[in-house]
Short mmCIF file of C-alpha atoms in Angstrom, two decimals:
data_model
loop_
_atom_site.label_atom_id
_atom_site.label_comp_id
_atom_site.label_asym_id
_atom_site.label_seq_id
_atom_site.Cartn_x
_atom_site.Cartn_y
_atom_site.Cartn_z
CA MET A 1 147.91 149.57 205.47
CA LEU A 2 148.47 153.27 204.77
CA ILE A 3 146.55 156.50 205.34
CA ASP A 4 146.99 159.45 203.00
CA ILE A 5 146.43 162.48 205.23
CA GLY A 6 146.29 165.00 202.37
CA ALA A 7 144.89 164.40 198.89
CA ASN A 8 143.28 167.08 196.74
CA LEU A 9 140.72 164.71 195.27
CA THR A 10 138.33 167.54 194.37
CA HIS A 11 140.80 168.57 191.65
CA ASP A 12 139.22 168.39 188.21
CA SER A 13 141.95 166.05 186.95
CA PHE A 14 140.18 163.28 188.90
CA ASP A 15 136.74 163.90 187.43
CA HIS A 16 136.98 161.35 184.62
CA ASP A 17 138.29 158.37 186.61
CA PHE A 18 137.55 159.05 190.28
CA ASP A 19 136.31 155.55 191.09
CA ASP A 20 139.39 154.04 189.45
CA VAL A 21 141.60 156.29 191.57
CA LEU A 22 139.95 154.97 194.73
CA ARG A 23 140.23 151.40 193.48
CA ARG A 24 143.94 151.76 192.70
CA ALA A 25 144.51 153.29 196.14
CA GLN A 26 142.84 150.34 197.84
CA GLU A 27 144.86 147.88 195.74
CA ALA A 28 147.98 149.71 196.95
CA SER A 29 146.84 149.29 200.59
CA VAL A 30 145.91 152.95 201.00
CA ASN A 31 142.73 152.21 202.92
CA GLN A 32 141.79 155.71 204.05
CA MET A 33 142.33 159.19 202.64
CA VAL A 34 141.67 162.67 203.95
CA VAL A 35 140.43 164.98 201.19
CA THR A 36 141.80 168.49 201.56
CA GLY A 37 139.42 171.43 201.67
CA ALA A 38 141.35 174.48 200.44
CA SER A 39 138.57 176.95 199.55
CA MET A 40 134.95 177.40 200.49
CA GLN A 41 133.76 175.56 197.40
CA GLY A 42 136.52 172.97 197.69
CA SER A 43 135.66 172.30 201.33
CA GLU A 44 132.02 171.73 200.43
CA GLN A 45 133.09 169.34 197.66
CA ALA A 46 135.51 167.52 199.98
CA ALA A 47 132.74 166.99 202.55
CA GLU A 48 130.43 165.72 199.82
CA LEU A 49 133.01 163.17 198.68
CA ALA A 50 133.54 162.02 202.27
CA ASN A 51 129.81 161.57 202.70
CA ARG A 52 129.66 159.33 199.61
CA HIS A 53 132.73 157.12 200.14
CA GLU A 54 133.43 155.29 203.37
CA GLN A 55 137.21 155.38 202.89
CA LEU A 56 137.26 159.17 202.52
CA PHE A 57 137.23 161.91 205.16
CA ALA A 58 137.69 165.64 204.73
CA THR A 59 139.09 168.88 206.08
CA ALA A 60 137.41 172.28 205.78
CA GLY A 61 139.33 175.51 205.39
CA ILE A 62 140.65 178.24 203.13
CA HIS A 63 144.22 178.00 201.80
CA PRO A 64 146.39 181.12 202.23
CA HIS A 65 146.35 181.52 198.44
CA HIS A 66 142.62 182.27 198.82
CA ALA A 67 142.91 184.18 202.11
CA GLU A 68 140.89 187.12 200.84
CA GLU A 69 137.94 184.73 200.55
CA THR A 70 137.89 184.44 204.35
CA SER A 71 135.17 186.43 206.08
CA ARG A 72 132.74 186.06 208.96
CA VAL A 73 130.30 184.51 206.49
CA THR A 74 132.74 181.91 205.15
CA ILE A 75 134.04 181.08 208.63
CA ALA A 76 130.44 180.46 209.71
CA LYS A 77 129.93 178.20 206.68
CA LEU A 78 133.11 176.30 207.50
CA GLY A 79 131.83 175.89 211.03
CA GLY A 80 128.69 174.30 209.62
CA LEU A 81 130.74 171.84 207.56
CA LEU A 82 132.79 170.94 210.62
CA GLU A 83 129.63 169.72 212.36
CA ASN A 84 129.68 166.81 209.90
CA ASP A 85 131.44 163.87 211.58
CA ARG A 86 133.12 163.04 208.24
CA VAL A 87 134.94 166.40 208.33
CA LYS A 88 137.85 165.88 210.68
CA ALA A 89 140.02 169.01 210.81
CA VAL A 90 140.14 172.78 210.31
CA GLY A 91 142.20 173.70 207.25
CA GLU A 92 143.97 173.84 204.94
CA THR A 93 145.06 177.15 206.41
CA GLY A 94 148.32 178.85 207.23
CA LEU A 95 150.83 181.10 205.49
CA ASP A 96 152.50 180.99 202.08
CA PHE A 97 155.15 183.67 201.58
CA PHE A 98 156.64 181.81 198.60
CA ARG A 99 153.98 182.73 196.07
CA ASP A 100 152.21 185.52 197.96
CA PHE A 101 149.01 185.06 195.96
CA SER A 102 147.24 186.89 198.82
CA PRO A 103 148.64 189.84 200.81
CA ARG A 104 150.50 188.69 203.89
CA THR A 105 148.27 190.72 206.19
CA ALA A 106 145.22 188.95 204.71
CA GLN A 107 146.92 185.56 205.14
CA ILE A 108 147.67 186.20 208.81
CA LYS A 109 144.12 187.41 209.48
CA SER A 110 142.63 184.35 207.75
CA PHE A 111 145.00 182.05 209.65
CA GLU A 112 143.95 183.59 212.97
CA GLN A 113 140.26 183.25 212.12
CA HIS A 114 140.79 179.55 211.38
CA ILE A 115 142.68 179.15 214.66
CA GLU A 116 139.75 180.67 216.53
CA LEU A 117 137.43 178.26 214.72
CA ALA A 118 139.61 175.31 215.76
CA ILE A 119 139.54 176.48 219.37
CA GLU A 120 135.76 176.79 219.21
CA THR A 121 135.18 173.38 217.60
CA ARG A 122 138.02 171.63 219.49
CA LEU A 123 139.14 170.00 216.25
CA PRO A 124 142.69 169.47 214.99
CA MET A 125 144.23 171.79 212.40
CA PHE A 126 145.62 170.93 208.96
CA LEU A 127 148.27 173.57 208.32
CA HIS A 128 150.20 174.95 205.33
CA GLU A 129 153.52 176.76 205.65
CA ARG A 130 155.89 177.68 202.85
CA ASP A 131 158.72 180.18 203.24
CA ALA A 132 156.79 181.73 206.14
CA HIS A 133 159.00 180.81 209.09
CA PRO A 134 159.30 182.35 211.68
CA THR A 135 156.03 184.31 211.25
CA PHE A 136 154.02 181.08 211.08
CA ALA A 137 155.44 179.84 214.39
CA GLU A 138 154.96 183.25 216.01
CA VAL A 139 151.26 183.32 215.10
CA LEU A 140 150.70 179.76 216.33
CA SER A 141 152.58 180.22 219.58
CA GLY A 142 150.20 182.93 220.72
CA TYR A 143 147.30 180.47 220.62
CA ARG A 144 149.01 177.13 221.26
CA ASP A 145 147.79 176.58 224.83
CA ASP A 146 144.18 176.73 223.65
CA LEU A 147 144.59 174.52 220.58
CA GLY A 148 144.43 170.77 220.19
CA GLU A 149 146.38 168.68 217.69
CA LEU A 150 148.20 170.35 214.78
CA VAL A 151 149.86 169.01 211.65
CA VAL A 152 152.14 171.02 209.40
CA HIS A 153 151.32 169.22 206.19
CA CYS A 154 153.64 168.87 203.20
CA PHE A 155 156.64 170.04 205.21
CA THR A 156 159.41 171.34 202.94
CA GLY A 157 161.32 173.67 205.27
CA GLY A 158 164.68 173.56 206.98
CA LYS A 159 165.96 172.37 210.33
CA GLU A 160 165.15 175.57 212.23
CA ALA A 161 161.54 175.53 211.06
CA LEU A 162 161.11 171.82 211.74
CA HIS A 163 162.33 172.07 215.30
CA ALA A 164 160.26 175.19 215.93
CA TYR A 165 157.14 173.27 214.90
CA LEU A 166 158.11 170.22 216.93
CA ASP A 167 158.63 172.53 219.92
CA LEU A 168 155.03 173.66 219.34
CA ASP A 169 154.00 170.00 219.57
CA CYS A 170 153.02 169.79 215.90
CA HIS A 171 152.79 166.66 213.80
CA ILE A 172 154.68 166.75 210.51
CA GLY A 173 153.35 165.53 207.15
CA ILE A 174 155.89 164.28 204.61
CA THR A 175 155.08 164.10 200.89
CA GLY A 176 156.83 163.07 197.69
CA TRP A 177 158.97 166.19 198.08
CA ILE A 178 161.35 163.90 199.99
CA CYS A 179 161.66 161.79 196.83
CA ASP A 180 162.74 164.78 194.72
CA GLU A 181 166.51 164.76 194.14
CA ARG A 182 166.38 168.37 192.88
CA ARG A 183 164.86 170.12 195.90
CA GLY A 184 164.10 167.60 198.64
CA GLN A 185 167.61 166.41 199.54
CA HIS A 186 167.62 168.21 202.89
CA LEU A 187 164.58 166.21 204.02
CA LEU A 188 166.48 162.93 203.69
CA THR A 189 168.38 163.86 206.83
CA LEU A 190 165.76 165.98 208.58
CA VAL A 191 163.08 163.30 208.54
CA LYS A 192 165.12 161.42 211.15
CA ASP A 193 164.50 164.27 213.60
CA ILE A 194 160.72 163.75 213.60
CA PRO A 195 159.59 161.69 216.62
CA ARG A 196 157.77 158.49 215.74
CA ASP A 197 154.52 159.70 217.25
CA ARG A 198 154.61 162.97 215.27
CA LEU A 199 155.21 161.58 211.76
CA MET A 200 152.55 161.22 209.06
CA ILE A 201 152.70 160.76 205.29
CA GLU A 202 150.66 162.07 202.38
CA THR A 203 150.63 162.48 198.61
CA ASP A 204 149.17 166.00 198.19
CA ALA A 205 147.73 164.49 194.99
CA PRO A 206 147.52 165.49 192.18
CA TYR A 207 150.74 167.36 192.98
CA LEU A 208 154.22 166.18 194.00
CA MET A 209 154.46 162.87 192.19
CA PRO A 210 157.36 160.95 193.79
CA ARG A 211 160.19 161.13 191.26
CA ASN A 212 161.68 157.79 192.31
CA ILE A 213 158.77 155.58 191.18
CA LYS A 214 159.89 152.81 188.86
CA PRO A 215 158.72 152.31 186.22
CA LYS A 216 157.99 155.99 185.84
CA PRO A 217 154.23 156.63 185.47
CA LYS A 218 153.05 157.83 182.07
CA THR A 219 151.22 160.78 183.63
CA ARG A 220 152.50 163.49 185.98
CA ARG A 221 149.29 163.38 188.00
CA ASN A 222 149.95 162.07 191.48
CA GLU A 223 147.46 159.67 193.12
CA PRO A 224 147.03 158.14 196.59
CA GLN A 225 148.22 154.80 195.16
CA TYR A 226 151.75 156.25 195.10
CA LEU A 227 151.86 156.87 198.85
CA ARG A 228 153.96 153.73 199.28
CA ALA A 229 156.86 155.43 197.48
CA VAL A 230 156.86 158.12 200.18
CA CYS A 231 156.68 155.47 202.89
CA GLU A 232 159.60 153.56 201.39
CA THR A 233 161.82 156.65 201.18
CA VAL A 234 160.98 157.72 204.73
CA ALA A 235 161.72 154.21 206.00
CA GLU A 236 165.08 154.12 204.23
CA CYS A 237 166.07 157.51 205.65
CA ARG A 238 165.07 156.58 209.18
CA GLY A 239 166.70 153.16 209.14
CA SER A 240 163.31 151.52 209.65
CA THR A 241 161.35 148.91 207.77
CA ILE A 242 158.50 149.89 205.48
CA ASP A 243 156.09 148.00 207.73
CA GLU A 244 157.26 149.93 210.79
CA VAL A 245 156.75 153.31 209.13
CA ALA A 246 153.42 152.23 207.65
CA SER A 247 152.15 151.04 211.03
CA GLN A 248 153.34 154.09 212.95
CA THR A 249 152.10 156.70 210.47
CA THR A 250 148.76 154.94 210.14
CA ASN A 251 148.32 154.82 213.91
CA ASN A 252 149.29 158.50 214.18
CA ALA A 253 146.87 159.54 211.44
CA ARG A 254 144.03 157.47 212.85
CA ARG A 255 144.50 159.01 216.29
CA PHE A 256 145.00 162.57 214.98
CA PHE A 257 141.91 162.60 212.74
CA ASN A 258 139.85 160.28 214.95
CA LEU A 259 139.33 157.83 212.11
CA PRO A 260 137.53 154.50 212.51
CA VAL A 261 139.29 151.22 211.85
CA PRO A 262 138.08 149.91 208.46
CA PRO A 263 136.20 146.58 208.54
CA ASP A 264 138.95 144.76 206.63
CA GLU A 265 141.48 145.70 209.35
CA GLN A 266 139.33 144.59 212.28
CA ASN A 267 140.10 140.89 211.98
#
């Protein structure tokens, strides 16, 4: 059984066949999924989906691309969403210096406001970092003693960044980026450095379709059903079996997000 810790299922590309997406995920043994909240509206939609489907849970936060949306009002609204026991983490939040869709000062301020919310709610954080090391680590380190569990989701960075985040006691989320022969080659080696109890896997659907799926899907839209391709690649790189990686990452995700064991796994 697998858990997808990051799927953008509020994306409009899923509107026409959402129930089929969930069915295909279950058929592929992806029993639970965490729907990413990346804006105020998206967080509300993610919580709504989690309320309607027992296999779905949600995060609530504002992505650094939308950092200028963060205010005292939106942080208060996010706090309200986080009172829902189906909403399991603060985020997606963090820093993105690759695209710089929001000014870096606004990103850092938004990140810090989310951190304060996580400290207040005592919930884990679902974090985004792209081309923002070492600033990302510097911001986190100032608050680390007061924070709980953290996951740097969709990790795509280098060795220095990875070890800085592991030194901060972060979990690491690996996506189909590791299956991309054009830009993910460095992860094939780095993934071995992640301790077993800090590793989780995700699709980041509808993005980052694993490029090693055979036969190649007719659409470029990624889905939770393709999480197994990530698991297989991680297992091969770590010299482990698929079952070992599936079991460990599922246990890690269930503990991190405080997820219940589904009825079909209780026997």
